Amino acid sequence: MWEPPVVDMESPEAPKVLAKACKEFGFFYVENHGVSKDVMREVFRQSKAFFSLGIDDKMALKADRHNRGFTPMHEEILDPSKQVKGDTKEGYYIFRELPTPSDGEEDDARPLKGPNQWPSEDLVPGWRATMQRYFTTMHAVGVRLSGLLSVGLGLDPSFFESCTSEMAHALRLLHYSAEVSDPAKGVMGAGAHSDYGLLTLLATDEVPGLQVRLNGEWLDVPPREGAFICNLGDMLQRWRVVTNDELRSTVHRVVNKLGRERYSIPFFFELNFDTEVVCLPQCCSEENPAKYPPVTAGSYILNKYSQTHQDFDGNQQNDEKSP
């Protein structure tokens, strides 16, 4: 059975192993990342506590115009050409905590930027503090990992630091129902897709389900205790921050074969919204021109959210705030 390569972040060989994995597969395990088992147990415990709430309590925190908050079962359709209904999962988006817009400041100029929505302490004690600590912890892991990738690609170790400084990342909690998937009939835990941004660091429970598309085949990616499952996003493969299609943003999906609930927690390590993503001069030439036009990271992300979330419109002008 195929398994992704393992990147040991403490190994001196990490940059070389990481760059090779990014070019060949776009998926890999990350070990010795510095996040303790106690931290992981607590964030999963709190995630399960939230999803065990009644639907009314969860819907009171439904994702707002900035896509922060709860997304109900079947709301997201990642592969509309193949799916007959939305993904059999519910989720919760958390971004960097930002203040409410000040008087006179146009809210429309701040897409995905605003205060998070938090369940009350009475409903889920300690939930907010746990998620904020985890967000900060994972930002640090992403900075380290992107530094190793920079070295592996022959770039300055700090290449990604300035364009990820605003912490425009997304932490997402996911709960997949026990409904068995049937890809032939368009029923999936998560439809086939590639991730939109820079890097994804996925923590998952022991229940399998993740699959990647390699060489025309769907291959299982088994959970690995203590490791993150990491993959590249479109910014590194389609729009090229670094190389002209040398790296892979691999298509993947979630298929429930066992009829068991599944919990996972992806952390999307993202570029600052105003970052212009363009092939570097050293990676293209007259003989090998850039394959994609320049694009800002923010506009690309907003367009993708609008395509996959039925209730999200990155261009909406007037929206009632969620309570």
mmCIF file of C-alpha atoms in Angstrom:
data_model
loop_
_atom_site.group_PDB
_atom_site.id
_atom_site.type_symbol
_atom_site.label_atom_id
_atom_site.label_comp_id
_atom_site.label_asym_id
_atom_site.label_seq_id
_atom_site.Cartn_x
_atom_site.Cartn_y
_atom_site.Cartn_z
ATOM 1 C CA MET A 1 0.000 0.000 0.000
ATOM 2 C CA TRP A 2 1.296 3.444 -0.962
ATOM 3 C CA GLU A 3 2.135 5.876 1.801
ATOM 4 C CA PRO A 4 3.334 9.468 1.447
ATOM 5 C CA PRO A 5 6.969 10.190 2.293
ATOM 6 C CA VAL A 6 7.812 11.286 5.838
ATOM 7 C CA VAL A 7 9.397 14.671 6.517
ATOM 8 C CA ASP A 8 11.173 14.799 9.892
ATOM 9 C CA MET A 9 11.379 18.501 10.689
ATOM 10 C CA GLU A 10 14.356 17.939 13.007
ATOM 11 C CA SER A 11 16.418 16.119 10.389
ATOM 12 C CA PRO A 12 19.163 17.946 8.463
ATOM 13 C CA GLU A 13 17.805 16.153 5.386
ATOM 14 C CA ALA A 14 14.353 17.708 5.825
ATOM 15 C CA PRO A 15 14.661 20.412 3.120
ATOM 16 C CA LYS A 16 15.773 17.901 0.486
ATOM 17 C CA VAL A 17 13.152 15.288 1.443
ATOM 18 C CA LEU A 18 10.446 17.963 1.533
ATOM 19 C CA ALA A 19 11.276 19.439 -1.868
ATOM 20 C CA LYS A 20 11.359 15.964 -3.417
ATOM 21 C CA ALA A 21 7.977 15.075 -1.888
ATOM 22 C CA CYS A 22 6.463 18.328 -3.159
ATOM 23 C CA LYS A 23 7.638 17.674 -6.696
ATOM 24 C CA GLU A 24 6.684 13.991 -6.841
ATOM 25 C CA PHE A 25 3.467 13.744 -4.824
ATOM 26 C CA GLY A 26 2.379 17.036 -3.269
ATOM 27 C CA PHE A 27 1.467 15.024 -0.136
ATOM 28 C CA PHE A 28 3.664 13.998 2.782
ATOM 29 C CA TYR A 29 3.642 13.291 6.524
ATOM 30 C CA VAL A 30 5.277 15.768 8.898
ATOM 31 C CA GLU A 31 6.843 14.479 12.120
ATOM 32 C CA ASN A 32 8.783 16.127 14.957
ATOM 33 C CA HIS A 33 6.733 19.255 14.414
ATOM 34 C CA GLY A 34 6.718 20.315 18.062
ATOM 35 C CA VAL A 35 2.980 20.066 18.742
ATOM 36 C CA SER A 36 2.446 17.845 21.779
ATOM 37 C CA LYS A 37 0.001 14.951 22.015
ATOM 38 C CA ASP A 38 -1.732 16.733 24.902
ATOM 39 C CA VAL A 39 -2.411 19.771 22.699
ATOM 40 C CA MET A 40 -3.787 17.569 19.932
ATOM 41 C CA ARG A 41 -6.007 15.601 22.317
ATOM 42 C CA GLU A 42 -7.491 18.792 23.732
ATOM 43 C CA VAL A 43 -8.249 20.418 20.386
ATOM 44 C CA PHE A 44 -9.981 17.236 19.192
ATOM 45 C CA ARG A 45 -11.913 16.980 22.461
ATOM 46 C CA GLN A 46 -13.149 20.542 22.081
ATOM 47 C CA SER A 47 -13.990 20.001 18.421
ATOM 48 C CA LYS A 48 -16.142 16.989 19.297
ATOM 49 C CA ALA A 49 -17.778 18.945 22.110
ATOM 50 C CA PHE A 50 -18.906 21.632 19.681
ATOM 51 C CA PHE A 51 -20.248 19.258 17.045
ATOM 52 C CA SER A 52 -22.191 17.349 19.725
ATOM 53 C CA LEU A 53 -24.282 20.487 20.398
ATOM 54 C CA GLY A 54 -27.842 20.696 19.127
ATOM 55 C CA ILE A 55 -28.377 22.049 15.626
ATOM 56 C CA ASP A 56 -30.008 25.263 16.938
ATOM 57 C CA ASP A 57 -26.934 26.118 18.988
ATOM 58 C CA LYS A 58 -24.669 25.454 16.023
ATOM 59 C CA MET A 59 -26.810 27.357 13.519
ATOM 60 C CA ALA A 60 -26.748 30.398 15.829
ATOM 61 C CA LEU A 61 -23.061 30.560 14.869
ATOM 62 C CA LYS A 62 -23.571 29.972 11.146
ATOM 63 C CA ALA A 63 -20.737 31.339 9.007
ATOM 64 C CA ASP A 64 -21.121 35.068 8.335
ATOM 65 C CA ARG A 65 -20.066 37.160 5.356
ATOM 66 C CA HIS A 66 -16.431 36.745 6.382
ATOM 67 C CA ASN A 67 -16.841 32.947 6.338
ATOM 68 C CA ARG A 68 -16.194 32.673 10.061
ATOM 69 C CA GLY A 69 -18.282 30.186 11.976
ATOM 70 C CA PHE A 70 -20.328 27.030 11.454
ATOM 71 C CA THR A 71 -21.007 25.392 8.079
ATOM 72 C CA PRO A 72 -23.805 22.792 8.242
ATOM 73 C CA MET A 73 -23.909 19.322 6.767
ATOM 74 C CA HIS A 74 -24.147 19.292 2.926
ATOM 75 C CA GLU A 75 -23.527 23.075 2.662
ATOM 76 C CA GLU A 76 -20.183 22.707 0.864
ATOM 77 C CA ILE A 77 -19.932 21.160 -2.604
ATOM 78 C CA LEU A 78 -16.291 20.687 -3.542
ATOM 79 C CA ASP A 79 -16.895 18.794 -6.785
ATOM 80 C CA PRO A 80 -20.201 20.061 -8.241
ATOM 81 C CA SER A 81 -19.663 18.233 -11.529
ATOM 82 C CA LYS A 82 -19.727 14.842 -9.756
ATOM 83 C CA GLN A 83 -21.693 15.322 -6.535
ATOM 84 C CA VAL A 84 -25.467 14.939 -6.308
ATOM 85 C CA LYS A 85 -25.482 16.602 -2.881
ATOM 86 C CA GLY A 86 -23.066 18.480 -0.675
ATOM 87 C CA ASP A 87 -20.254 16.935 1.328
ATOM 88 C CA THR A 88 -21.394 14.711 4.186
ATOM 89 C CA LYS A 89 -19.596 16.874 6.720
ATOM 90 C CA GLU A 90 -20.122 19.896 8.932
ATOM 91 C CA GLY A 91 -17.391 22.361 9.796
ATOM 92 C CA TYR A 92 -16.300 25.472 11.644
ATOM 93 C CA TYR A 93 -14.019 28.228 10.286
ATOM 94 C CA ILE A 94 -11.697 30.202 12.565
ATOM 95 C CA PHE A 95 -9.355 32.896 11.279
ATOM 96 C CA ARG A 96 -7.004 35.300 12.994
ATOM 97 C CA GLU A 97 -9.003 37.324 15.484
ATOM 98 C CA LEU A 98 -9.558 40.858 14.164
ATOM 99 C CA PRO A 99 -11.640 43.741 15.547
ATOM 100 C CA THR A 100 -15.027 44.806 14.248
ATOM 101 C CA PRO A 101 -14.673 47.505 11.525
ATOM 102 C CA SER A 102 -14.463 51.006 12.984
ATOM 103 C CA ASP A 103 -17.029 53.685 12.209
ATOM 104 C CA GLY A 104 -16.658 54.853 8.633
ATOM 105 C CA GLU A 105 -14.604 51.854 7.570
ATOM 106 C CA GLU A 106 -16.165 49.933 4.727
ATOM 107 C CA ASP A 107 -16.800 46.336 5.718
ATOM 108 C CA ASP A 108 -16.727 45.304 2.058
ATOM 109 C CA ALA A 109 -13.056 46.304 1.895
ATOM 110 C CA ARG A 110 -12.251 43.654 4.518
ATOM 111 C CA PRO A 111 -13.184 40.279 2.979
ATOM 112 C CA LEU A 112 -12.646 37.422 5.414
ATOM 113 C CA LYS A 113 -11.378 39.985 7.942
ATOM 114 C CA GLY A 114 -13.368 40.548 11.085
ATOM 115 C CA PRO A 115 -14.080 39.077 14.508
ATOM 116 C CA ASN A 116 -14.543 35.341 14.803
ATOM 117 C CA GLN A 117 -17.751 33.844 16.103
ATOM 118 C CA TRP A 118 -17.335 31.914 19.344
ATOM 119 C CA PRO A 119 -19.675 29.585 21.239
ATOM 120 C CA SER A 120 -20.374 30.785 24.768
ATOM 121 C CA GLU A 121 -18.353 29.519 27.712
ATOM 122 C CA ASP A 122 -21.558 28.036 29.106
ATOM 123 C CA LEU A 123 -21.963 25.848 26.013
ATOM 124 C CA VAL A 124 -18.340 24.783 25.524
ATOM 125 C CA PRO A 125 -16.055 25.876 28.392
ATOM 126 C CA GLY A 126 -12.501 26.752 27.307
ATOM 127 C CA TRP A 127 -13.286 26.345 23.612
ATOM 128 C CA ARG A 128 -12.191 29.777 22.447
ATOM 129 C CA ALA A 129 -8.908 29.718 24.379
ATOM 130 C CA THR A 130 -8.086 26.246 23.055
ATOM 131 C CA MET A 131 -8.680 27.226 19.432
ATOM 132 C CA GLN A 132 -6.756 30.492 19.684
ATOM 133 C CA ARG A 133 -3.745 28.732 21.215
ATOM 134 C CA TYR A 134 -3.846 26.083 18.518
ATOM 135 C CA PHE A 135 -4.063 28.714 15.761
ATOM 136 C CA THR A 136 -0.941 30.448 17.104
ATOM 137 C CA THR A 137 0.880 27.129 17.504
ATOM 138 C CA MET A 138 0.107 26.074 13.948
ATOM 139 C CA HIS A 139 1.237 29.426 12.527
ATOM 140 C CA ALA A 140 4.658 28.721 14.053
ATOM 141 C CA VAL A 141 4.715 25.217 12.525
ATOM 142 C CA GLY A 142 3.788 26.676 9.132
ATOM 143 C CA VAL A 143 6.581 29.243 9.339
ATOM 144 C CA ARG A 144 9.113 26.495 10.098
ATOM 145 C CA LEU A 145 7.835 24.204 7.368
ATOM 146 C CA SER A 146 7.739 26.908 4.711
ATOM 147 C CA GLY A 147 11.291 27.851 5.697
ATOM 148 C CA LEU A 148 12.425 24.271 5.127
ATOM 149 C CA LEU A 149 10.645 24.255 1.775
ATOM 150 C CA SER A 150 12.386 27.483 0.772
ATOM 151 C CA VAL A 151 15.783 25.940 1.506
ATOM 152 C CA GLY A 152 14.867 22.780 -0.378
ATOM 153 C CA LEU A 153 13.952 24.856 -3.425
ATOM 154 C CA GLY A 154 17.184 26.825 -3.319
ATOM 155 C CA LEU A 155 15.565 30.022 -2.045
ATOM 156 C CA ASP A 156 16.341 32.223 0.938
ATOM 157 C CA PRO A 157 15.096 30.523 4.147
ATOM 158 C CA SER A 158 12.928 33.566 4.922
ATOM 159 C CA PHE A 159 11.385 33.725 1.434
ATOM 160 C CA PHE A 160 7.807 33.129 2.641
ATOM 161 C CA GLU A 161 7.992 35.069 5.916
ATOM 162 C CA SER A 162 7.055 38.509 4.613
ATOM 163 C CA CYS A 163 4.149 37.220 2.515
ATOM 164 C CA THR A 164 2.643 35.205 5.387
ATOM 165 C CA SER A 165 3.172 37.802 8.143
ATOM 166 C CA GLU A 166 -0.485 38.850 8.385
ATOM 167 C CA MET A 167 -1.497 35.333 9.465
ATOM 168 C CA ALA A 168 -4.321 35.143 6.923
ATOM 169 C CA HIS A 169 -4.578 31.441 7.713
ATOM 170 C CA ALA A 170 -7.732 29.427 8.297
ATOM 171 C CA LEU A 171 -8.246 26.829 10.999
ATOM 172 C CA ARG A 172 -11.139 24.513 10.222
ATOM 173 C CA LEU A 173 -12.778 21.879 12.382
ATOM 174 C CA LEU A 174 -14.499 19.088 10.443
ATOM 175 C CA HIS A 175 -16.936 16.363 11.443
ATOM 176 C CA TYR A 176 -17.864 13.746 8.851
ATOM 177 C CA SER A 177 -21.085 11.817 9.346
ATOM 178 C CA ALA A 178 -21.205 8.026 9.433
ATOM 179 C CA GLU A 179 -22.950 7.941 6.049
ATOM 180 C CA VAL A 180 -21.130 5.542 3.733
ATOM 181 C CA SER A 181 -19.840 7.248 0.587
ATOM 182 C CA ASP A 182 -20.739 6.110 -2.900
ATOM 183 C CA PRO A 183 -18.525 8.001 -5.391
ATOM 184 C CA ALA A 184 -20.252 6.349 -8.369
ATOM 185 C CA LYS A 185 -23.514 7.934 -7.231
ATOM 186 C CA GLY A 186 -21.970 11.286 -6.328
ATOM 187 C CA VAL A 187 -22.084 10.855 -2.538
ATOM 188 C CA MET A 188 -18.802 11.713 -0.782
ATOM 189 C CA GLY A 189 -17.498 12.892 2.545
ATOM 190 C CA ALA A 190 -15.619 15.586 0.636
ATOM 191 C CA GLY A 191 -15.665 15.903 -3.134
ATOM 192 C CA ALA A 192 -12.497 15.837 -5.221
ATOM 193 C CA HIS A 193 -10.590 19.128 -5.043
ATOM 194 C CA SER A 194 -7.202 20.728 -4.630
ATOM 195 C CA ASP A 195 -6.543 23.134 -1.778
ATOM 196 C CA TYR A 196 -6.478 26.815 -2.603
ATOM 197 C CA GLY A 197 -3.590 28.346 -0.727
ATOM 198 C CA LEU A 198 0.021 27.668 0.219
ATOM 199 C CA LEU A 199 0.260 24.668 2.576
ATOM 200 C CA THR A 200 -2.273 22.538 4.454
ATOM 201 C CA LEU A 201 -1.407 20.810 7.731
ATOM 202 C CA LEU A 202 -4.045 18.207 8.560
ATOM 203 C CA ALA A 203 -4.571 16.555 11.922
ATOM 204 C CA THR A 204 -6.922 13.593 11.809
ATOM 205 C CA ASP A 205 -8.300 10.937 14.105
ATOM 206 C CA GLU A 206 -7.716 7.210 13.572
ATOM 207 C CA VAL A 207 -10.549 6.779 11.066
ATOM 208 C CA PRO A 208 -9.334 6.529 7.426
ATOM 209 C CA GLY A 209 -11.035 8.195 4.496
ATOM 210 C CA LEU A 210 -8.598 10.589 2.825
ATOM 211 C CA GLN A 211 -7.622 9.654 -0.744
ATOM 212 C CA VAL A 212 -5.280 11.296 -3.270
ATOM 213 C CA ARG A 213 -5.359 11.111 -7.058
ATOM 214 C CA LEU A 214 -1.996 10.005 -8.432
ATOM 215 C CA ASN A 215 -1.345 8.667 -11.921
ATOM 216 C CA GLY A 216 -5.049 8.230 -12.556
ATOM 217 C CA GLU A 217 -5.693 6.196 -9.400
ATOM 218 C CA TRP A 218 -7.329 7.001 -6.067
ATOM 219 C CA LEU A 219 -4.918 5.988 -3.300
ATOM 220 C CA ASP A 220 -5.686 5.852 0.417
ATOM 221 C CA VAL A 221 -3.685 8.073 2.771
ATOM 222 C CA PRO A 222 -3.784 6.251 6.121
ATOM 223 C CA PRO A 223 -3.664 8.235 9.370
ATOM 224 C CA ARG A 224 -0.226 8.245 11.007
ATOM 225 C CA GLU A 225 -0.139 8.676 14.775
ATOM 226 C CA GLY A 226 1.588 11.848 15.902
ATOM 227 C CA ALA A 227 2.069 13.175 12.363
ATOM 228 C CA PHE A 228 0.380 15.838 10.314
ATOM 229 C CA ILE A 229 -0.671 15.007 6.771
ATOM 230 C CA CYS A 230 0.538 17.917 4.669
ATOM 231 C CA ASN A 231 -0.177 18.931 1.096
ATOM 232 C CA LEU A 232 0.542 21.829 -1.200
ATOM 233 C CA GLY A 233 -2.126 24.245 -2.379
ATOM 234 C CA ASP A 234 -2.818 25.906 -5.710
ATOM 235 C CA MET A 235 -0.639 28.928 -4.927
ATOM 236 C CA LEU A 236 2.438 26.733 -5.174
ATOM 237 C CA GLN A 237 1.382 24.707 -8.199
ATOM 238 C CA ARG A 238 -1.160 26.533 -10.342
ATOM 239 C CA TRP A 239 -0.250 30.165 -9.905
ATOM 240 C CA ARG A 240 3.370 29.632 -9.040
ATOM 241 C CA VAL A 241 4.969 31.506 -6.243
ATOM 242 C CA VAL A 242 8.127 29.547 -6.870
ATOM 243 C CA THR A 243 8.371 27.248 -9.844
ATOM 244 C CA ASN A 244 6.611 26.871 -13.161
ATOM 245 C CA ASP A 245 4.536 23.738 -12.446
ATOM 246 C CA GLU A 246 7.349 21.809 -10.790
ATOM 247 C CA LEU A 247 5.390 21.396 -7.559
ATOM 248 C CA ARG A 248 2.091 19.547 -7.191
ATOM 249 C CA SER A 249 -1.194 20.689 -5.717
ATOM 250 C CA THR A 250 -2.674 17.198 -5.715
ATOM 251 C CA VAL A 251 -6.388 16.480 -6.064
ATOM 252 C CA HIS A 252 -7.823 14.650 -3.059
ATOM 253 C CA ARG A 253 -11.171 13.674 -1.543
ATOM 254 C CA VAL A 254 -12.690 11.958 1.488
ATOM 255 C CA VAL A 255 -14.564 8.669 1.054
ATOM 256 C CA ASN A 256 -16.259 6.955 3.984
ATOM 257 C CA LYS A 257 -15.901 3.204 3.500
ATOM 258 C CA LEU A 258 -16.448 2.086 7.095
ATOM 259 C CA GLY A 259 -19.666 3.801 8.118
ATOM 260 C CA ARG A 260 -17.948 5.568 11.035
ATOM 261 C CA GLU A 261 -17.867 9.218 12.041
ATOM 262 C CA ARG A 262 -14.571 10.955 11.329
ATOM 263 C CA TYR A 263 -12.998 14.127 12.747
ATOM 264 C CA SER A 264 -10.194 16.115 11.186
ATOM 265 C CA ILE A 265 -8.658 19.546 11.719
ATOM 266 C CA PRO A 266 -6.952 21.182 8.724
ATOM 267 C CA PHE A 267 -4.857 24.307 9.185
ATOM 268 C CA PHE A 268 -4.536 26.276 5.953
ATOM 269 C CA PHE A 269 -1.252 28.209 6.008
ATOM 270 C CA GLU A 270 -1.938 31.090 3.643
ATOM 271 C CA LEU A 271 -0.336 34.045 1.908
ATOM 272 C CA ASN A 272 -1.215 37.613 2.809
ATOM 273 C CA PHE A 273 -4.253 38.637 0.769
ATOM 274 C CA ASP A 274 -2.404 41.337 -1.161
ATOM 275 C CA THR A 275 0.459 39.041 -2.224
ATOM 276 C CA GLU A 276 0.873 38.959 -5.981
ATOM 277 C CA VAL A 277 1.479 35.364 -6.999
ATOM 278 C CA VAL A 278 3.676 35.277 -10.079
ATOM 279 C CA CYS A 279 6.337 32.956 -11.419
ATOM 280 C CA LEU A 280 9.810 34.077 -10.366
ATOM 281 C CA PRO A 281 12.160 35.212 -13.144
ATOM 282 C CA GLN A 282 14.610 32.396 -12.397
ATOM 283 C CA CYS A 283 11.837 29.842 -12.919
ATOM 284 C CA CYS A 284 10.739 30.886 -16.407
ATOM 285 C CA SER A 285 12.287 32.077 -19.644
ATOM 286 C CA GLU A 286 11.453 32.732 -23.296
ATOM 287 C CA GLU A 287 11.700 29.000 -23.901
ATOM 288 C CA ASN A 288 9.753 28.184 -20.713
ATOM 289 C CA PRO A 289 7.308 31.067 -20.203
ATOM 290 C CA ALA A 290 5.105 31.467 -17.135
ATOM 291 C CA LYS A 291 2.056 29.216 -17.477
ATOM 292 C CA TYR A 292 -0.323 31.348 -15.417
ATOM 293 C CA PRO A 293 -1.012 35.080 -15.259
ATOM 294 C CA PRO A 294 -0.337 36.970 -12.019
ATOM 295 C CA VAL A 295 -3.105 36.927 -9.415
ATOM 296 C CA THR A 296 -3.468 38.238 -5.884
ATOM 297 C CA ALA A 297 -3.830 35.557 -3.239
ATOM 298 C CA GLY A 298 -6.956 37.141 -1.762
ATOM 299 C CA SER A 299 -8.924 37.326 -4.982
ATOM 300 C CA TYR A 300 -8.134 33.698 -5.757
ATOM 301 C CA ILE A 301 -9.229 32.488 -2.301
ATOM 302 C CA LEU A 302 -12.473 34.500 -2.370
ATOM 303 C CA ASN A 303 -13.366 33.156 -5.791
ATOM 304 C CA LYS A 304 -12.816 29.583 -4.600
ATOM 305 C CA TYR A 305 -14.936 30.062 -1.478
ATOM 306 C CA SER A 306 -17.743 31.489 -3.606
ATOM 307 C CA GLN A 307 -17.629 28.438 -5.879
ATOM 308 C CA THR A 308 -17.739 25.809 -3.137
ATOM 309 C CA HIS A 309 -19.846 27.307 -0.327
ATOM 310 C CA GLN A 310 -23.476 27.725 -1.302
ATOM 311 C CA ASP A 311 -24.097 30.509 1.227
ATOM 312 C CA PHE A 312 -20.905 32.502 0.712
ATOM 313 C CA ASP A 313 -20.570 35.433 -1.656
ATOM 314 C CA GLY A 314 -17.269 37.244 -1.507
ATOM 315 C CA ASN A 315 -18.785 40.175 -3.373
ATOM 316 C CA GLN A 316 -21.981 40.640 -1.384
ATOM 317 C CA GLN A 317 -22.613 44.205 -0.303
ATOM 318 C CA ASN A 318 -25.228 44.005 2.410
ATOM 319 C CA ASP A 319 -25.438 41.116 4.782
ATOM 320 C CA GLU A 320 -27.139 40.808 8.134
ATOM 321 C CA LYS A 321 -24.574 40.043 10.801
ATOM 322 C CA SER A 322 -24.861 36.730 12.581
ATOM 323 C CA PRO A 323 -25.623 37.073 16.284
#
